[in-house]
C-alpha cells in the first residue's frame, strides 16, 4: 500500500469521506483539505458528522455557512449541525398534523422522525445544497465532505412512496426514517446531488478504515451498498497502520493489524488502497493536521489520571452482584468490545456462585469454548441475520395484503434500517429473558433508546388504529417496563479512550435516558494506557488517552473501569480482564 498523499493522487472536485465512527474520517478529511490548500488550491471542507470536533481541530469557532481558516489561506470550513437540522425538519413535518391526529399517533410519528436515519436525511439535505451550488463549484477547486450518505438513505430517496404521506397512513412500527413529504420541493436538488455523487469525473468516495476486522467489514458493507447504486468511484484509506514493533504490546498490535489486512473482505481488495501510519497524537491544532499525513512526533503528554485509583471490571461485577441485578446489557457502538465484556461479566458473576445465562449475537465458536469451563453458565446465540429475515418476511407478508407495490417497496427499504435489525434481535432476546426468570441474564447488545421508544409508541398507536402492520409480542411488551426498572436492569456503556467513541457513547446514553433507562457504569475497553507499553509511539498514544479517561471518570462520577488492550477479542484467560 502506498502512503496517502493527496498531492500525488489524481483528485476529483468533490471528495466524500465515509467509514464507521472513530476510524479517522475527520482527521483524514482535514489533513487532505489543509494539504490541498497549502499547495495553492481553493478548498471548502464541510462536516455533517454529529460527533464532529472540527472546531477543536482548527481552534476556530465554525458555522454552517463556512469560515475562512486564517492559518491556512485558501481553506474555508463549514460545520453543519445535523441534529439541529433534524429537529427543525421533524417540527416542519409534524406541524400540519397538530390538532388533527390523536396524540398517540403524533407521538409515534415524532419518534419515527427522531432516529439516526432522519439525522442522516437532514445531513443529506444540508450538503445537497453545497454539491448542487454552481457558484461554489466555480469558486472552489475541491469541496470535501466529512461523512457520506449511506446506501440505505440513497435508495430511500429514490422510492416514490418516500415522498408521500406514507407514515401517517401506514406503518409497521419499525420505521426509523419517517416520511420525506416535508422535502417535496427539493426532489430535483436531491436527484442532481445523487447523480453528482455517482459521477466518477466529479466525485471520489473515500472509504476510511482502520487495520482491524470490524471497521474493514463495515467498509466492505458500505462499499458494496454504494456500488449497487452505481457509486463505484471508490478509493480506500487505511488509517493507523503500525510499521514496526519493539515490545510485546507493539508486536501483538502489529501482528493483529497484519492479520486483519491479510484477510480483508474481497469487496475491498480490488479498490485502490492507501495507508496512513499510526500517529501518537490527537489531530487538533493546525500543526498536527499538517503533520498527520507526513510525519510523527511521539510526545508524551503530562496530563495525569484524576482518580486516585482506576476501577477494574471486577469492581463493576461486585456492584452488579451486591445490587442483585437480573438483566444486564452491554451497549456501545460496533467494535468497542461489547461481547468480550458481556462474557467477562457472566464469568465473574458465575464465579460468585450465581446462575447466569449469557445471550450473544457473536458468531465466534471460541466464545462457547471459553464459557463452557464454567458450570454456572448457560449460553444461547441469536443469529442476527436469521432473526432479521424472519421479521422482514412477517412484516412484508402483512404489507402485501393491503399495500400497493410502491408502498411495499418503501417498507422493504425501510426494513433495511438499523432500527429494524434492533427490533428483530430484541424480540429474540425478549423470548430468552422470559424463559430465564430464575437466572441472571447477560446480553451483549441492546436496542437504542430510540428503538425502545418506537416499540413503546407503537403499542399506544395500535390501540387507536385498528389496521396493524407490526405486532409486538407479549414478551417484548413485558420487557420494556422491566428495562426501565433500575433495581432490576443495568445497562453498561462500553467505549474507547478516544474522542469519537466517547462522544458517540454520550449520545447513546442520552438516547437511553430519553427512553427512561438509567445507566451507571462505563467501561473503557482496549486501553493502551492500561497495558504499560514501553514502545515509544504507543506510550505517547497511551498518554493521549488520559484526557478521555478523566472525562469519563468525571461524567460517570467514578463509576468506570478501564480494560487493557489485548491482542485477541476473547481469549482463554478472559478472567484476567477482571
mmCIF file of C-alpha atoms in Angstrom, residues 65-383:
data_model
loop_
_atom_site.group_PDB
_atom_site.id
_atom_site.type_symbol
_atom_site.label_atom_id
_atom_site.label_comp_id
_atom_site.label_asym_id
_atom_site.label_seq_id
_atom_site.Cartn_x
_atom_site.Cartn_y
_atom_site.Cartn_z
ATOM 1 C CA UNK A 65 -22.065 28.964 6.319
ATOM 2 C CA UNK A 66 -18.286 28.470 6.224
ATOM 3 C CA UNK A 67 -15.419 30.263 7.982
ATOM 4 C CA UNK A 68 -12.001 31.043 6.403
ATOM 5 C CA UNK A 69 -9.131 29.497 8.374
ATOM 6 C CA UNK A 70 -6.558 32.254 8.935
ATOM 7 C CA UNK A 71 -3.630 29.878 9.348
ATOM 8 C CA UNK A 72 -4.457 28.109 6.066
ATOM 9 C CA UNK A 73 -5.023 30.593 3.226
ATOM 10 C CA UNK A 74 -7.439 29.173 0.659
ATOM 11 C CA UNK A 75 -9.311 26.935 3.137
ATOM 12 C CA UNK A 76 -12.907 27.557 4.233
ATOM 13 C CA UNK A 77 -14.559 25.184 6.745
ATOM 14 C CA UNK A 78 -18.301 24.728 7.354
ATOM 15 C CA UNK A 79 -19.566 22.733 10.329
ATOM 16 C CA UNK A 80 -23.208 21.736 9.786
ATOM 17 C CA UNK A 81 -25.326 20.584 12.740
ATOM 18 C CA UNK A 82 -27.432 17.635 11.503
ATOM 19 C CA UNK A 83 -29.011 17.143 14.950
ATOM 20 C CA UNK A 84 -30.435 20.674 14.854
ATOM 21 C CA UNK A 85 -31.377 20.275 11.191
ATOM 22 C CA UNK A 86 -33.194 17.016 12.013
ATOM 23 C CA UNK A 87 -35.104 18.712 14.857
ATOM 24 C CA UNK A 88 -36.231 21.530 12.544
ATOM 25 C CA UNK A 89 -37.187 19.008 9.868
ATOM 26 C CA UNK A 90 -39.181 16.947 12.373
ATOM 27 C CA UNK A 91 -41.144 20.008 13.500
ATOM 28 C CA UNK A 92 -41.901 21.013 9.913
ATOM 29 C CA UNK A 93 -43.229 17.537 9.074
ATOM 30 C CA UNK A 94 -45.400 17.255 12.188
ATOM 31 C CA UNK A 95 -46.821 20.805 12.055
ATOM 32 C CA UNK A 96 -49.631 20.065 9.525
ATOM 33 C CA UNK A 97 -50.911 17.188 11.691
ATOM 34 C CA UNK A 98 -51.012 19.042 15.024
ATOM 35 C CA UNK A 99 -54.604 19.078 16.323
ATOM 36 C CA UNK A 100 -55.777 16.788 13.517
ATOM 37 C CA UNK A 101 -54.431 13.414 14.659
ATOM 38 C CA UNK A 102 -54.622 11.736 18.089
ATOM 39 C CA UNK A 103 -51.750 12.463 20.491
ATOM 40 C CA UNK A 104 -50.614 8.820 20.399
ATOM 41 C CA UNK A 105 -50.312 8.918 16.609
ATOM 42 C CA UNK A 106 -48.345 12.180 16.727
ATOM 43 C CA UNK A 107 -46.044 10.721 19.386
ATOM 44 C CA UNK A 108 -45.409 7.714 17.191
ATOM 45 C CA UNK A 109 -44.683 9.888 14.157
ATOM 46 C CA UNK A 110 -42.372 12.120 16.205
ATOM 47 C CA UNK A 111 -40.406 9.105 17.406
ATOM 48 C CA UNK A 112 -40.094 7.767 13.875
ATOM 49 C CA UNK A 113 -38.516 11.094 12.970
ATOM 50 C CA UNK A 114 -36.062 11.005 15.883
ATOM 51 C CA UNK A 115 -33.716 8.246 14.704
ATOM 52 C CA UNK A 116 -30.260 8.254 13.171
ATOM 53 C CA UNK A 117 -31.690 7.813 9.670
ATOM 54 C CA UNK A 118 -33.629 11.071 9.978
ATOM 55 C CA UNK A 119 -30.436 12.812 11.098
ATOM 56 C CA UNK A 120 -28.759 11.441 8.006
ATOM 57 C CA UNK A 121 -31.574 12.671 5.755
ATOM 58 C CA UNK A 122 -31.252 16.121 7.348
ATOM 59 C CA UNK A 123 -27.483 15.993 6.789
ATOM 60 C CA UNK A 124 -28.010 14.947 3.174
ATOM 61 C CA UNK A 125 -30.388 17.864 2.734
ATOM 62 C CA UNK A 126 -27.713 20.213 4.074
ATOM 63 C CA UNK A 127 -24.820 19.082 1.922
ATOM 64 C CA UNK A 128 -27.029 18.701 -1.156
ATOM 65 C CA UNK A 129 -27.114 22.500 -1.142
ATOM 66 C CA UNK A 130 -23.344 22.574 -1.418
ATOM 67 C CA UNK A 131 -22.922 19.866 -4.055
ATOM 68 C CA UNK A 132 -25.534 21.427 -6.365
ATOM 69 C CA UNK A 133 -24.429 25.061 -5.993
ATOM 70 C CA UNK A 134 -22.946 26.177 -9.338
ATOM 71 C CA UNK A 135 -21.359 29.292 -7.814
ATOM 72 C CA UNK A 136 -19.480 27.222 -5.220
ATOM 73 C CA UNK A 137 -18.331 24.816 -7.920
ATOM 74 C CA UNK A 138 -16.786 27.791 -9.719
ATOM 75 C CA UNK A 139 -15.270 29.268 -6.557
ATOM 76 C CA UNK A 140 -13.506 26.136 -5.229
ATOM 77 C CA UNK A 141 -11.068 23.666 -6.767
ATOM 78 C CA UNK A 142 -12.092 20.984 -4.270
ATOM 79 C CA UNK A 143 -15.108 20.524 -1.980
ATOM 80 C CA UNK A 144 -14.648 17.877 0.728
ATOM 81 C CA UNK A 145 -17.426 16.268 2.785
ATOM 82 C CA UNK A 146 -16.587 14.687 6.126
ATOM 83 C CA UNK A 147 -19.230 11.890 6.224
ATOM 84 C CA UNK A 148 -21.034 10.500 3.187
ATOM 85 C CA UNK A 149 -24.638 9.243 2.929
ATOM 86 C CA UNK A 150 -25.272 5.503 3.279
ATOM 87 C CA UNK A 151 -26.684 3.298 0.560
ATOM 88 C CA UNK A 152 -29.879 2.921 2.612
ATOM 89 C CA UNK A 153 -30.517 6.673 2.561
ATOM 90 C CA UNK A 154 -29.762 6.984 -1.155
ATOM 91 C CA UNK A 155 -32.127 4.106 -2.009
ATOM 92 C CA UNK A 156 -34.874 5.576 0.150
ATOM 93 C CA UNK A 157 -34.639 8.900 -1.687
ATOM 94 C CA UNK A 158 -35.309 7.103 -4.969
ATOM 95 C CA UNK A 159 -38.587 5.462 -3.855
ATOM 96 C CA UNK A 160 -41.833 7.216 -4.898
ATOM 97 C CA UNK A 161 -43.582 6.325 -1.613
ATOM 98 C CA UNK A 162 -40.872 8.084 0.345
ATOM 99 C CA UNK A 163 -42.302 11.377 -0.937
ATOM 100 C CA UNK A 164 -45.908 10.704 0.086
ATOM 101 C CA UNK A 165 -47.714 10.960 3.417
ATOM 102 C CA UNK A 166 -46.722 7.350 3.942
ATOM 103 C CA UNK A 167 -46.202 7.121 7.683
ATOM 104 C CA UNK A 168 -49.394 8.981 8.556
ATOM 105 C CA UNK A 169 -51.372 6.262 6.783
ATOM 106 C CA UNK A 170 -49.351 3.076 7.035
ATOM 107 C CA UNK A 171 -46.663 1.982 9.435
ATOM 108 C CA UNK A 172 -45.182 -1.323 10.503
ATOM 109 C CA UNK A 173 -43.784 0.181 13.680
ATOM 110 C CA UNK A 174 -40.092 -0.220 12.869
ATOM 111 C CA UNK A 175 -39.540 2.807 10.666
ATOM 112 C CA UNK A 176 -36.614 4.952 11.712
ATOM 113 C CA UNK A 177 -36.582 7.131 8.624
ATOM 114 C CA UNK A 178 -40.066 8.535 8.515
ATOM 115 C CA UNK A 179 -41.674 10.407 5.656
ATOM 116 C CA UNK A 180 -39.924 12.797 3.329
ATOM 117 C CA UNK A 181 -43.006 14.721 2.270
ATOM 118 C CA UNK A 182 -41.652 17.822 4.017
ATOM 119 C CA UNK A 183 -38.879 17.905 1.434
ATOM 120 C CA UNK A 184 -41.083 17.515 -1.633
ATOM 121 C CA UNK A 185 -39.849 20.767 -3.177
ATOM 122 C CA UNK A 186 -36.260 19.540 -3.127
ATOM 123 C CA UNK A 187 -36.608 16.379 -5.196
ATOM 124 C CA UNK A 188 -34.808 17.938 -8.165
ATOM 125 C CA UNK A 189 -31.900 19.045 -5.958
ATOM 126 C CA UNK A 190 -31.642 15.566 -4.431
ATOM 127 C CA UNK A 191 -31.681 13.956 -7.860
ATOM 128 C CA UNK A 192 -28.821 16.182 -9.003
ATOM 129 C CA UNK A 193 -26.885 15.500 -5.781
ATOM 130 C CA UNK A 194 -27.201 11.722 -6.202
ATOM 131 C CA UNK A 195 -26.157 11.940 -9.863
ATOM 132 C CA UNK A 196 -23.093 14.027 -8.940
ATOM 133 C CA UNK A 197 -22.198 11.553 -6.185
ATOM 134 C CA UNK A 198 -22.158 8.705 -8.739
ATOM 135 C CA UNK A 199 -20.223 10.670 -11.392
ATOM 136 C CA UNK A 200 -16.603 9.438 -11.293
ATOM 137 C CA UNK A 201 -15.433 12.507 -13.240
ATOM 138 C CA UNK A 202 -16.691 14.808 -10.491
ATOM 139 C CA UNK A 203 -16.675 12.752 -7.294
ATOM 140 C CA UNK A 204 -14.499 10.276 -5.382
ATOM 141 C CA UNK A 205 -15.855 8.389 -2.382
ATOM 142 C CA UNK A 206 -13.054 7.672 0.102
ATOM 143 C CA UNK A 207 -13.674 4.739 2.428
ATOM 144 C CA UNK A 208 -11.712 5.291 5.637
ATOM 145 C CA UNK A 209 -10.964 2.298 7.848
ATOM 146 C CA UNK A 210 -8.544 1.024 10.426
ATOM 147 C CA UNK A 211 -6.488 -2.156 10.049
ATOM 148 C CA UNK A 212 -8.975 -4.058 12.219
ATOM 149 C CA UNK A 213 -11.573 -6.702 11.414
ATOM 150 C CA UNK A 214 -14.738 -4.792 12.425
ATOM 151 C CA UNK A 215 -14.031 -1.472 10.626
ATOM 152 C CA UNK A 216 -12.913 -3.346 7.485
ATOM 153 C CA UNK A 217 -16.163 -5.352 7.458
ATOM 154 C CA UNK A 218 -18.134 -2.119 7.819
ATOM 155 C CA UNK A 219 -16.147 -0.533 4.963
ATOM 156 C CA UNK A 220 -16.862 -3.558 2.759
ATOM 157 C CA UNK A 221 -20.585 -3.374 3.508
ATOM 158 C CA UNK A 222 -20.684 0.351 2.702
ATOM 159 C CA UNK A 223 -18.652 -0.177 -0.462
ATOM 160 C CA UNK A 224 -20.974 -2.887 -1.735
ATOM 161 C CA UNK A 225 -24.166 -0.954 -0.893
ATOM 162 C CA UNK A 226 -22.937 2.139 -2.707
ATOM 163 C CA UNK A 227 -21.610 0.151 -5.687
ATOM 164 C CA UNK A 228 -25.074 -1.399 -6.143
ATOM 165 C CA UNK A 229 -26.388 2.154 -6.570
ATOM 166 C CA UNK A 230 -23.769 2.993 -9.205
ATOM 167 C CA UNK A 231 -21.348 4.777 -6.844
ATOM 168 C CA UNK A 232 -18.271 2.823 -7.959
ATOM 169 C CA UNK A 233 -15.813 5.733 -7.873
ATOM 170 C CA UNK A 234 -14.299 4.474 -4.607
ATOM 171 C CA UNK A 235 -10.851 4.661 -3.015
ATOM 172 C CA UNK A 236 -9.820 3.298 0.391
ATOM 173 C CA UNK A 237 -7.567 4.804 3.053
ATOM 174 C CA UNK A 238 -6.470 2.604 5.956
ATOM 175 C CA UNK A 239 -5.591 4.784 8.909
ATOM 176 C CA UNK A 240 -3.380 3.941 11.886
ATOM 177 C CA UNK A 241 -1.021 1.292 10.457
ATOM 178 C CA UNK A 242 1.832 0.344 12.805
ATOM 179 C CA UNK A 243 5.090 -0.028 10.860
ATOM 180 C CA UNK A 244 7.417 -1.595 13.464
ATOM 181 C CA UNK A 245 7.483 -3.056 16.983
ATOM 182 C CA UNK A 246 9.912 -3.361 19.891
ATOM 183 C CA UNK A 247 7.951 -4.703 22.871
ATOM 184 C CA UNK A 248 5.313 -7.388 23.422
ATOM 185 C CA UNK A 249 2.372 -4.969 23.113
ATOM 186 C CA UNK A 250 3.554 -3.351 19.882
ATOM 187 C CA UNK A 251 4.423 -6.791 18.479
ATOM 188 C CA UNK A 252 0.915 -8.101 19.237
ATOM 189 C CA UNK A 253 -0.709 -4.994 17.738
ATOM 190 C CA UNK A 254 1.456 -5.237 14.603
ATOM 191 C CA UNK A 255 0.561 -8.902 14.086
ATOM 192 C CA UNK A 256 -3.140 -8.287 14.710
ATOM 193 C CA UNK A 257 -3.207 -5.476 12.140
ATOM 194 C CA UNK A 258 -1.329 -7.510 9.550
ATOM 195 C CA UNK A 259 -3.723 -10.435 10.012
ATOM 196 C CA UNK A 260 -6.739 -8.126 9.532
ATOM 197 C CA UNK A 261 -5.191 -6.703 6.341
ATOM 198 C CA UNK A 262 -4.333 -10.164 5.013
ATOM 199 C CA UNK A 263 -7.919 -11.334 5.458
ATOM 200 C CA UNK A 264 -9.551 -8.146 4.144
ATOM 201 C CA UNK A 265 -13.062 -8.678 2.677
ATOM 202 C CA UNK A 266 -12.941 -9.430 -1.081
ATOM 203 C CA UNK A 267 -15.064 -6.347 -1.851
ATOM 204 C CA UNK A 268 -12.171 -4.147 -0.694
ATOM 205 C CA UNK A 269 -9.258 -5.982 -2.280
ATOM 206 C CA UNK A 270 -9.996 -4.599 -5.752
ATOM 207 C CA UNK A 271 -10.024 -0.968 -4.563
ATOM 208 C CA UNK A 272 -7.042 1.354 -4.889
ATOM 209 C CA UNK A 273 -5.845 1.490 -1.299
ATOM 210 C CA UNK A 274 -3.562 3.895 0.570
ATOM 211 C CA UNK A 275 -2.429 3.947 4.178
ATOM 212 C CA UNK A 276 -1.660 6.466 6.908
ATOM 213 C CA UNK A 277 0.820 5.426 9.635
ATOM 214 C CA UNK A 278 -0.344 5.227 13.253
ATOM 215 C CA UNK A 279 0.092 8.613 14.914
ATOM 216 C CA UNK A 280 0.721 9.128 18.604
ATOM 217 C CA UNK A 281 -1.132 12.428 18.865
ATOM 218 C CA UNK A 282 -4.695 13.670 18.646
ATOM 219 C CA UNK A 283 -5.405 15.583 15.439
ATOM 220 C CA UNK A 284 -6.102 19.019 16.918
ATOM 221 C CA UNK A 285 -4.334 22.246 16.021
ATOM 222 C CA UNK A 286 -3.012 23.217 12.595
ATOM 223 C CA UNK A 287 0.494 21.854 13.260
ATOM 224 C CA UNK A 288 -0.838 18.366 13.965
ATOM 225 C CA UNK A 289 -3.201 18.490 10.997
ATOM 226 C CA UNK A 290 -0.305 19.423 8.692
ATOM 227 C CA UNK A 291 1.873 16.662 10.160
ATOM 228 C CA UNK A 292 -0.791 13.938 10.032
ATOM 229 C CA UNK A 293 -0.019 12.708 6.514
ATOM 230 C CA UNK A 294 3.726 13.270 6.603
ATOM 231 C CA UNK A 295 5.394 12.904 9.994
ATOM 232 C CA UNK A 296 5.098 11.662 13.535
ATOM 233 C CA UNK A 297 6.142 13.140 16.853
ATOM 234 C CA UNK A 298 5.695 10.803 19.785
ATOM 235 C CA UNK A 299 5.461 13.357 22.577
ATOM 236 C CA UNK A 300 4.263 12.177 25.973
ATOM 237 C CA UNK A 301 1.527 14.357 27.453
ATOM 238 C CA UNK A 302 1.982 15.347 31.080
ATOM 239 C CA UNK A 303 -1.716 15.059 31.965
ATOM 240 C CA UNK A 304 -2.367 12.765 34.937
ATOM 241 C CA UNK A 305 -5.230 10.482 35.918
ATOM 242 C CA UNK A 306 -7.533 12.415 38.257
ATOM 243 C CA UNK A 307 -8.898 9.345 40.017
ATOM 244 C CA UNK A 308 -6.894 8.071 42.987
ATOM 245 C CA UNK A 309 -7.370 4.547 41.657
ATOM 246 C CA UNK A 310 -8.692 3.157 38.395
ATOM 247 C CA UNK A 311 -11.516 0.664 38.974
ATOM 248 C CA UNK A 312 -11.334 -2.743 37.291
ATOM 249 C CA UNK A 313 -14.085 -4.806 35.729
ATOM 250 C CA UNK A 314 -14.179 -6.816 38.957
ATOM 251 C CA UNK A 315 -15.441 -3.648 40.704
ATOM 252 C CA UNK A 316 -18.296 -3.422 38.198
ATOM 253 C CA UNK A 317 -19.147 -7.100 38.717
ATOM 254 C CA UNK A 318 -19.074 -6.729 42.504
ATOM 255 C CA UNK A 319 -21.566 -3.866 42.265
ATOM 256 C CA UNK A 320 -23.835 -5.885 39.950
ATOM 257 C CA UNK A 321 -23.667 -8.800 42.394
ATOM 258 C CA UNK A 322 -24.387 -6.722 45.511
ATOM 259 C CA UNK A 323 -27.251 -4.818 43.863
ATOM 260 C CA UNK A 324 -28.788 -8.112 42.694
ATOM 261 C CA UNK A 325 -29.239 -7.087 39.052
ATOM 262 C CA UNK A 326 -31.203 -9.628 36.973
ATOM 263 C CA UNK A 327 -30.892 -8.299 33.411
ATOM 264 C CA UNK A 328 -27.539 -6.860 32.295
ATOM 265 C CA UNK A 329 -26.857 -5.311 28.885
ATOM 266 C CA UNK A 330 -23.516 -4.222 27.476
ATOM 267 C CA UNK A 331 -24.061 -1.396 24.999
ATOM 268 C CA UNK A 332 -21.834 0.615 22.684
ATOM 269 C CA UNK A 333 -21.025 1.298 19.063
ATOM 270 C CA UNK A 334 -19.683 -1.521 16.878
ATOM 271 C CA UNK A 335 -16.162 -2.712 17.556
ATOM 272 C CA UNK A 336 -15.773 -1.489 21.150
ATOM 273 C CA UNK A 337 -15.900 -4.978 22.706
ATOM 274 C CA UNK A 338 -19.477 -5.487 23.916
ATOM 275 C CA UNK A 339 -19.285 -9.274 23.545
ATOM 276 C CA UNK A 340 -15.985 -9.586 25.402
ATOM 277 C CA UNK A 341 -17.306 -7.522 28.293
ATOM 278 C CA UNK A 342 -20.584 -9.462 28.447
ATOM 279 C CA UNK A 343 -18.663 -12.748 28.585
ATOM 280 C CA UNK A 344 -16.313 -11.437 31.286
ATOM 281 C CA UNK A 345 -19.252 -10.187 33.382
ATOM 282 C CA UNK A 346 -21.019 -13.540 33.019
ATOM 283 C CA UNK A 347 -17.883 -15.392 34.136
ATOM 284 C CA UNK A 348 -17.374 -13.043 37.061
ATOM 285 C CA UNK A 349 -20.928 -13.477 38.357
ATOM 286 C CA UNK A 350 -20.778 -17.242 37.849
ATOM 287 C CA UNK A 351 -17.563 -17.328 39.881
ATOM 288 C CA UNK A 352 -19.572 -15.826 42.743
ATOM 289 C CA UNK A 353 -21.979 -18.762 42.579
ATOM 290 C CA UNK A 354 -24.709 -17.079 40.539
ATOM 291 C CA UNK A 355 -26.627 -18.920 37.843
ATOM 292 C CA UNK A 356 -26.052 -16.935 34.661
ATOM 293 C CA UNK A 357 -27.459 -17.135 31.153
ATOM 294 C CA UNK A 358 -25.306 -15.372 28.539
ATOM 295 C CA UNK A 359 -27.011 -14.417 25.303
ATOM 296 C CA UNK A 360 -24.867 -13.135 22.468
ATOM 297 C CA UNK A 361 -25.090 -12.254 18.793
ATOM 298 C CA UNK A 362 -21.406 -13.093 18.373
ATOM 299 C CA UNK A 363 -20.867 -15.964 15.918
ATOM 300 C CA UNK A 364 -17.425 -16.899 17.301
ATOM 301 C CA UNK A 365 -17.324 -20.549 18.299
ATOM 302 C CA UNK A 366 -14.428 -19.952 20.716
ATOM 303 C CA UNK A 367 -16.720 -17.930 22.992
ATOM 304 C CA UNK A 368 -18.635 -21.132 23.704
ATOM 305 C CA UNK A 369 -15.340 -22.890 24.423
ATOM 306 C CA UNK A 370 -14.304 -20.265 26.984
ATOM 307 C CA UNK A 371 -17.703 -20.119 28.687
ATOM 308 C CA UNK A 372 -18.112 -23.906 28.807
ATOM 309 C CA UNK A 373 -15.447 -24.030 31.519
ATOM 310 C CA UNK A 374 -17.935 -22.542 33.974
ATOM 311 C CA UNK A 375 -20.603 -24.883 35.337
ATOM 312 C CA UNK A 376 -22.855 -21.990 36.388
ATOM 313 C CA UNK A 377 -23.276 -20.533 32.892
ATOM 314 C CA UNK A 378 -25.653 -21.482 30.114
ATOM 315 C CA UNK A 379 -25.467 -19.777 26.741
ATOM 316 C CA UNK A 380 -27.567 -19.044 23.707
ATOM 317 C CA UNK A 381 -26.723 -17.292 20.478
ATOM 318 C CA UNK A 382 -29.030 -15.122 18.418
ATOM 319 C CA UNK A 383 -28.374 -15.237 14.691
#
